[in-house]
Each structure stands twice: as structure tokens, then as C-alpha cells.
CSV table of C-alpha atoms in Angstrom, one decimal:
chain,number,residue,atom,x,y,z
N,29,ILE,CA,0.0,0.0,-0.3
N,30,SER,CA,1.4,3.2,-1.3
N,31,ILE,CA,0.0,6.6,0.0
N,32,ASP,CA,0.7,9.7,-1.0
N,33,GLY,CA,-0.2,13.0,0.6
N,34,THR,CA,-2.4,13.1,3.9
N,35,SER,CA,-4.9,10.0,4.0
N,36,SER,CA,-6.8,8.4,7.1
N,37,ILE,CA,-8.2,5.0,7.3
N,38,SER,CA,-11.4,5.0,9.5
N,39,SER,CA,-12.8,1.9,10.9
N,40,SER,CA,-13.9,0.0,14.3
N,41,ALA,CA,-11.2,-2.2,14.0
N,42,ILE,CA,-8.1,-2.8,11.2
N,43,THR,CA,-6.0,-5.6,11.3
N,44,LEU,CA,-3.1,-5.5,8.8
N,45,ALA,CA,-1.5,-9.4,8.3
N,46,SER,CA,1.4,-10.3,6.0
N,47,SER,CA,3.5,-13.5,5.7
N,48,GLY,CA,6.5,-11.7,5.4
N,49,ASP,CA,7.7,-8.2,7.5
N,50,THR,CA,5.9,-5.1,7.7
N,51,THR,CA,7.6,-1.9,7.5
N,52,LEU,CA,6.1,1.8,8.4
N,53,ASP,CA,8.7,4.2,6.9
N,54,CYS,CA,7.9,8.0,6.8
N,55,GLY,CA,9.4,11.2,6.0
N,56,ALA,CA,8.3,12.8,9.1
N,57,ASP,CA,7.1,11.3,12.5
N,58,ILE,CA,5.2,7.9,13.2
N,59,ILE,CA,2.5,8.8,15.8
N,60,LEU,CA,0.6,6.0,17.7
N,61,ASP,CA,-2.6,7.6,19.3
N,62,ALA,CA,-4.8,5.3,21.7
N,63,SER,CA,-7.8,6.5,23.5
N,64,GLY,CA,-8.0,3.2,25.1
N,65,GLU,CA,-4.6,4.2,26.7
N,66,GLN,CA,-2.5,1.1,25.9
N,67,VAL,CA,-0.4,0.3,23.0
N,68,TYR,CA,0.6,-3.4,23.0
N,69,PHE,CA,3.5,-4.8,21.4
N,70,LYS,CA,2.9,-8.8,20.9
N,71,LYS,CA,4.8,-12.1,19.9
N,72,ASP,CA,2.6,-14.5,18.4
N,73,GLY,CA,-0.6,-13.3,20.1
N,74,THR,CA,1.0,-13.1,23.4
N,75,SER,CA,1.4,-9.6,24.9
N,76,ARG,CA,5.3,-8.6,25.6
N,77,LEU,CA,5.5,-4.9,26.2
N,78,THR,CA,2.5,-2.6,26.8
N,79,PHE,CA,2.7,1.2,26.8
N,80,ASN,CA,0.0,2.5,29.6
N,81,LEU,CA,-0.9,6.0,28.4
N,82,ASP,CA,-2.6,7.3,31.1
N,83,SER,CA,-1.9,10.5,33.4
N,84,THR,CA,1.6,8.6,34.7
N,85,PRO,CA,2.6,6.7,31.6
N,86,GLU,CA,4.3,3.2,32.3
N,87,ILE,CA,6.0,0.6,30.2
N,88,SER,CA,5.2,-3.0,31.6
N,89,SER,CA,7.0,-6.2,30.1
N,90,ASN,CA,6.1,-9.6,30.3
N,91,GLY,CA,9.4,-11.0,31.1
N,92,ALA,CA,13.0,-9.8,31.6
N,93,PHE,CA,13.4,-6.5,30.3
N,94,THR,CA,17.0,-5.4,28.9
N,95,LEU,CA,17.7,-1.9,27.6
N,96,SER,CA,21.0,-1.7,25.4
N,97,ALA,CA,22.6,1.4,24.1
N,98,SER,CA,26.0,2.8,23.7
N,99,GLN,CA,25.2,5.2,26.3
N,100,ILE,CA,21.6,5.6,28.5
N,101,THR,CA,20.8,8.7,30.5
N,102,LEU,CA,17.9,8.9,33.0
N,103,ASP,CA,17.0,12.6,33.3
N,104,ALA,CA,13.8,13.4,35.3
N,105,MET,CA,12.0,16.8,36.3
N,106,ALA,CA,11.7,15.4,39.9
N,107,ASP,CA,12.8,11.9,41.7
N,108,ILE,CA,14.0,8.7,39.8
N,109,ILE,CA,12.1,5.7,41.6
N,110,ILE,CA,13.9,2.4,41.4
N,111,ASP,CA,11.5,-0.4,42.6
N,112,ALA,CA,12.5,-4.2,42.8
N,113,ASP,CA,9.8,-6.4,44.4
N,114,GLY,CA,12.6,-9.0,44.3
N,115,ASP,CA,14.6,-7.2,47.0
N,116,ASN,CA,17.9,-6.7,44.9
N,117,ILE,CA,19.1,-4.0,42.6
N,118,LYS,CA,22.3,-4.6,41.2
N,119,PHE,CA,25.0,-2.7,39.4
N,120,ARG,CA,26.9,-4.1,37.0
N,121,ALA,CA,29.9,-3.2,34.6
N,122,GLY,CA,31.0,-5.3,31.8
N,123,GLY,CA,28.6,-7.9,33.3
N,124,VAL,CA,30.7,-8.1,36.5
N,125,GLU,CA,28.9,-7.1,39.6
N,126,VAL,CA,30.3,-3.8,41.2
N,127,ALA,CA,27.5,-3.1,43.7
N,128,GLU,CA,24.2,-4.0,45.2
N,129,PHE,CA,21.3,-2.5,47.0
N,130,LEU,CA,19.6,-5.2,49.0
N,131,ALA,CA,16.4,-4.7,51.1
N,132,VAL,CA,16.6,-7.9,53.2
N,133,GLY,CA,17.7,-8.0,57.1
N,134,GLY,CA,17.3,-3.8,57.0
N,135,GLY,CA,18.8,-1.7,53.8
N,136,ARG,CA,21.9,-2.7,52.8
N,137,LEU,CA,24.7,-1.6,50.6
N,138,ARG,CA,27.6,-4.1,49.0
N,139,LEU,CA,30.3,-2.7,47.1
N,140,TYR,CA,32.0,-5.7,45.1
N,141,ASP,CA,35.6,-5.7,44.1
N,142,ASP,CA,36.2,-6.7,40.3
N,143,VAL,CA,37.4,-10.0,40.9
N,144,SER,CA,35.0,-11.8,43.0
N,145,ASP,CA,31.4,-10.6,44.5
N,146,GLY,CA,32.5,-12.6,47.6
N,147,ASN,CA,34.9,-9.8,48.4
N,148,TYR,CA,32.9,-6.7,49.6
N,149,LEU,CA,32.4,-3.9,51.9
N,150,ASN,CA,29.0,-3.8,53.5
N,151,PHE,CA,26.7,-1.3,54.7
N,152,ASN,CA,23.6,-2.1,56.8
N,153,VAL,CA,21.1,-0.3,58.4
N,154,GLY,CA,18.9,-1.8,61.3
N,155,ALA,CA,16.0,-0.7,63.3
N,156,ASP,CA,16.5,3.1,64.8
N,157,GLY,CA,18.9,3.8,62.2
N,158,GLU,CA,21.5,1.5,63.9
N,159,SER,CA,24.1,0.9,61.4
N,160,PHE,CA,27.1,-1.2,60.6
N,161,ILE,CA,30.0,-1.3,58.2
N,162,SER,CA,31.9,-4.3,57.8
N,163,THR,CA,34.3,-5.8,55.0
N,164,VAL,CA,34.0,-9.6,53.7
N,165,ASP,CA,36.9,-11.6,52.5
N,166,ALA,CA,35.7,-14.3,50.5
N,167,GLY,CA,38.7,-16.6,51.2
N,168,GLY,CA,37.6,-16.7,54.6
N,169,GLY,CA,41.1,-15.3,55.7
N,170,THR,CA,41.8,-11.8,57.3
N,171,SER,CA,42.3,-9.8,54.2
N,172,GLY,CA,39.6,-7.6,54.5
N,173,HIS,CA,41.4,-4.7,55.8
N,174,MET,CA,39.6,-1.4,56.2
N,175,HIS,CA,41.7,1.9,55.4
N,176,ILE,CA,39.9,5.3,56.4
N,177,THR,CA,41.9,8.2,54.6
N,178,ALA,CA,40.5,12.1,55.1
N,179,ASP,CA,42.0,14.7,53.0
N,180,GLY,CA,41.2,17.0,56.0
N,181,ASN,CA,40.5,16.4,59.6
N,182,MET,CA,38.4,13.3,60.7
N,183,ASN,CA,35.8,14.1,63.3
N,184,TYR,CA,34.2,11.9,65.8
N,185,ASP,CA,30.9,13.0,67.1
N,186,VAL,CA,28.0,11.4,68.9
N,187,THR,CA,25.3,12.3,70.9
N,188,ASP,CA,25.1,9.2,73.4
N,189,SER,CA,26.7,10.0,76.7
N,190,GLY,CA,27.4,6.2,77.4
N,191,THR,CA,30.2,4.2,76.6
N,192,HIS,CA,31.9,3.8,72.8
N,193,THR,CA,33.7,0.5,72.5
N,194,TRP,CA,36.5,-0.6,70.4
N,195,GLU,CA,37.0,-4.4,69.8
N,196,VAL,CA,39.4,-6.8,68.3
N,197,ASN,CA,37.8,-10.3,67.8
N,198,GLY,CA,34.9,-9.4,69.7
N,199,SER,CA,37.3,-8.4,73.0
N,200,SER,CA,37.4,-4.8,74.2
N,201,VAL,CA,40.7,-2.9,73.5
N,202,ALA,CA,39.5,0.7,74.2
N,203,THR,CA,36.3,2.4,75.6
N,204,LEU,CA,35.9,6.0,75.1
N,205,THR,CA,32.7,8.0,77.4
N,206,ALA,CA,32.2,11.7,77.5
N,207,ALA,CA,34.5,11.8,80.3
N,208,ILE,CA,37.4,9.5,79.9
N,209,PHE,CA,39.7,7.7,77.4
N,210,ALA,CA,39.8,3.8,78.6
N,211,CYS,CA,42.5,1.7,77.0
N,212,PRO,CA,43.6,-1.6,78.0
N,213,GLN,CA,47.2,-1.2,76.4
N,214,ILE,CA,48.6,1.8,74.6
N,215,ASN,CA,52.0,1.1,72.8
N,216,SER,CA,52.5,3.3,69.8
N,217,THR,CA,55.1,6.0,68.8
N,218,GLY,CA,52.2,8.4,68.4
N,219,ILE,CA,50.4,10.6,71.1
N,220,ILE,CA,46.6,10.2,72.6
N,221,SER,CA,45.2,13.8,73.3
N,222,THR,CA,42.1,13.9,75.0
N,223,ASN,CA,40.1,17.3,76.6
N,224,SER,CA,39.1,15.0,80.0
N,225,GLY,CA,41.4,12.1,80.6
N,226,ILE,CA,43.1,9.2,79.9
N,227,GLN,CA,42.7,5.9,82.0
N,228,LEU,CA,44.8,3.2,82.0
N,229,ASN,CA,43.2,-0.5,83.7
N,230,SER,CA,45.7,-2.5,85.6
N,231,THR,CA,49.3,-2.4,84.7
N,232,LYS,CA,49.6,-1.1,81.3
N,233,THR,CA,52.7,0.4,78.8
N,234,ILE,CA,52.4,3.6,77.6
N,235,GLY,CA,54.4,4.7,74.5
N,236,ASP,CA,57.5,2.8,73.1
N,237,ALA,CA,61.3,3.1,74.8
N,238,GLY,CA,62.7,6.3,73.7
N,239,THR,CA,59.7,8.1,72.9
N,240,THR,CA,57.3,11.1,74.2
N,241,SER,CA,54.6,8.8,75.6
N,242,ILE,CA,52.3,11.1,77.3
N,243,THR,CA,51.7,14.6,77.9
N,244,LEU,CA,49.6,16.4,80.4
N,245,ASP,CA,49.3,19.9,80.3
N,246,GLY,CA,47.6,22.1,82.9
N,247,ALA,CA,46.0,18.9,84.2
N,248,ASN,CA,46.1,17.1,87.6
N,249,VAL,CA,46.8,13.5,87.6
N,250,ALA,CA,45.1,11.3,90.1
N,251,ILE,CA,46.9,7.9,90.8
N,252,ALA,CA,45.0,5.1,92.7
N,253,GLY,CA,47.8,2.6,93.4
N,254,ASN,CA,51.5,2.2,92.3
N,255,LEU,CA,53.2,4.3,89.7
N,256,THR,CA,56.4,3.2,88.3
N,257,VAL,CA,59.0,5.2,86.4
N,258,THR,CA,61.7,3.5,84.6
N,259,GLY,CA,62.8,7.0,83.6
N,260,ASN,CA,62.8,10.5,84.6
N,261,LEU,CA,60.3,12.5,85.4
N,262,ILE,CA,60.7,16.0,83.7
N,263,SER,CA,58.6,19.1,84.4
N,264,PRO,CA,58.9,22.0,81.8
N,265,ASN,CA,57.8,24.4,84.3
N,266,THR,CA,60.5,25.5,87.0
N,267,ASN,CA,57.8,26.7,89.2
N,268,ALA,CA,56.0,23.6,89.1
N,269,SER,CA,56.0,20.9,92.3
N,270,LEU,CA,55.3,17.4,92.5
N,271,SER,CA,53.9,16.0,95.8
N,272,LEU,CA,53.9,12.3,96.5
N,273,GLU,CA,51.8,11.0,99.5
N,274,ALA,CA,51.8,7.7,100.9
């Protein structure tokens, strides 16, 4: 059928049947106008894609749906909503999984390495916003290290006045409260500085030999027990005094 000029076909129902291909080739636009608000794409009578053309248009697919292009851009005047009933939203690069959102066990985000999707960094949010950050080594070893590097300051700010604990393999190695920093052992060439105080439980070591271990500036030191000094007690203030009471 060849139509030259502006033409229209009017009928209650029109069916085009062909044993071969059917091509619509237009020098301008091709317009599909459905007052029934649906446009169906079928294969052997079975709907595969449906364009719903109501006031909130959408495309529904009967089966898995893949968009393939050299580049795809999603540009929305408002929000972009991704809703997956399967609870998983996966991001891949070249077929390799690099990130995944999981709705099970609270909201989770996993970031995978580019070798195995068994190695990942996990962010998990539970009830009341309680959050966890963890790493997983797929080999079952202990190579899932975590490094935090700040190009500036690193601030640790909490609103809870309770105790905050650092653990190694489930055992506490340090605690922090609003008033005191308690550490079973500090053995480093670095310096710990607090605005309040430092508490050592039992007999512990501060600092390596030959290093400045701890400096108290303008603070009182209270010792409930014995103080053993293997070096010198030095005060930079010539007017300072040292009082020892038994």
C-alpha cells in the first residue's frame, strides 16, 4: 500500500496481516494515538510490552526487559524511583557485579571488588537507624582490611553519653565516654590527646622506649595505686611542684 499525501483510514477495527515483514517508513513522525490508553507489542498473540498512556504513563514487560545502547541517560524533572519486588538492585560493569542494594535484613549496600563478588564492603542499616560497616574476605582469611583516609580533619561526634567501645575479635581494647578515654594498652610512637582524661586499667604501658609517651598540659593526675617510672619525671615548668603522699 502506497499513500501519497494526507490520508486516513477509518474503521471500528483494522488488522494488517502479512506473511513476511511489515515496514512503516515515514518521512516525518510516526504517531500512535490510542484513546484506550494502551499500546501493545505482541509476539504470536502474546503481549510482551505494554505502553500504558494514562496520566502517569509507564511501560510494563511480560518477562525480563533489557535496555541496550552505547549510552543511557535518565533525566527526571523530579525523582527517579527504582522499585524491585525481588529485593535486590544490582549494578554491573561489563557483566561484573560492582554494587548491590539489598532490602533484606534492613537496608544494605554492598560494594564488590572487580575480581570476585564474594569480596565486598557492606553497609547495613537496622532498626532505629543502628548502622554497621563491615568487610568480607571471600577466601575466609583476614585480608579484608579497612582503611580510612581523610583529606582534612576526621571528626568523631556522638550524641549518646554512654560508653563507646573498640573491639578486636569481639574483645574490648578501648572505650570512650564523655569524660574519659580508657585503654587496656597503648604501645605506640604516637600521642593520644583528649580534652578530659586518660584511664589505664591495671598495669599497662604507654609508649615505646625512647619516645614521648604522654603529655599532660594543665591537668591534674590522680593515681589510685602504684606509679612505676623507669626513666625521669621532667617538668618544663620550673615553678611546678611534685607532691607524693603515702
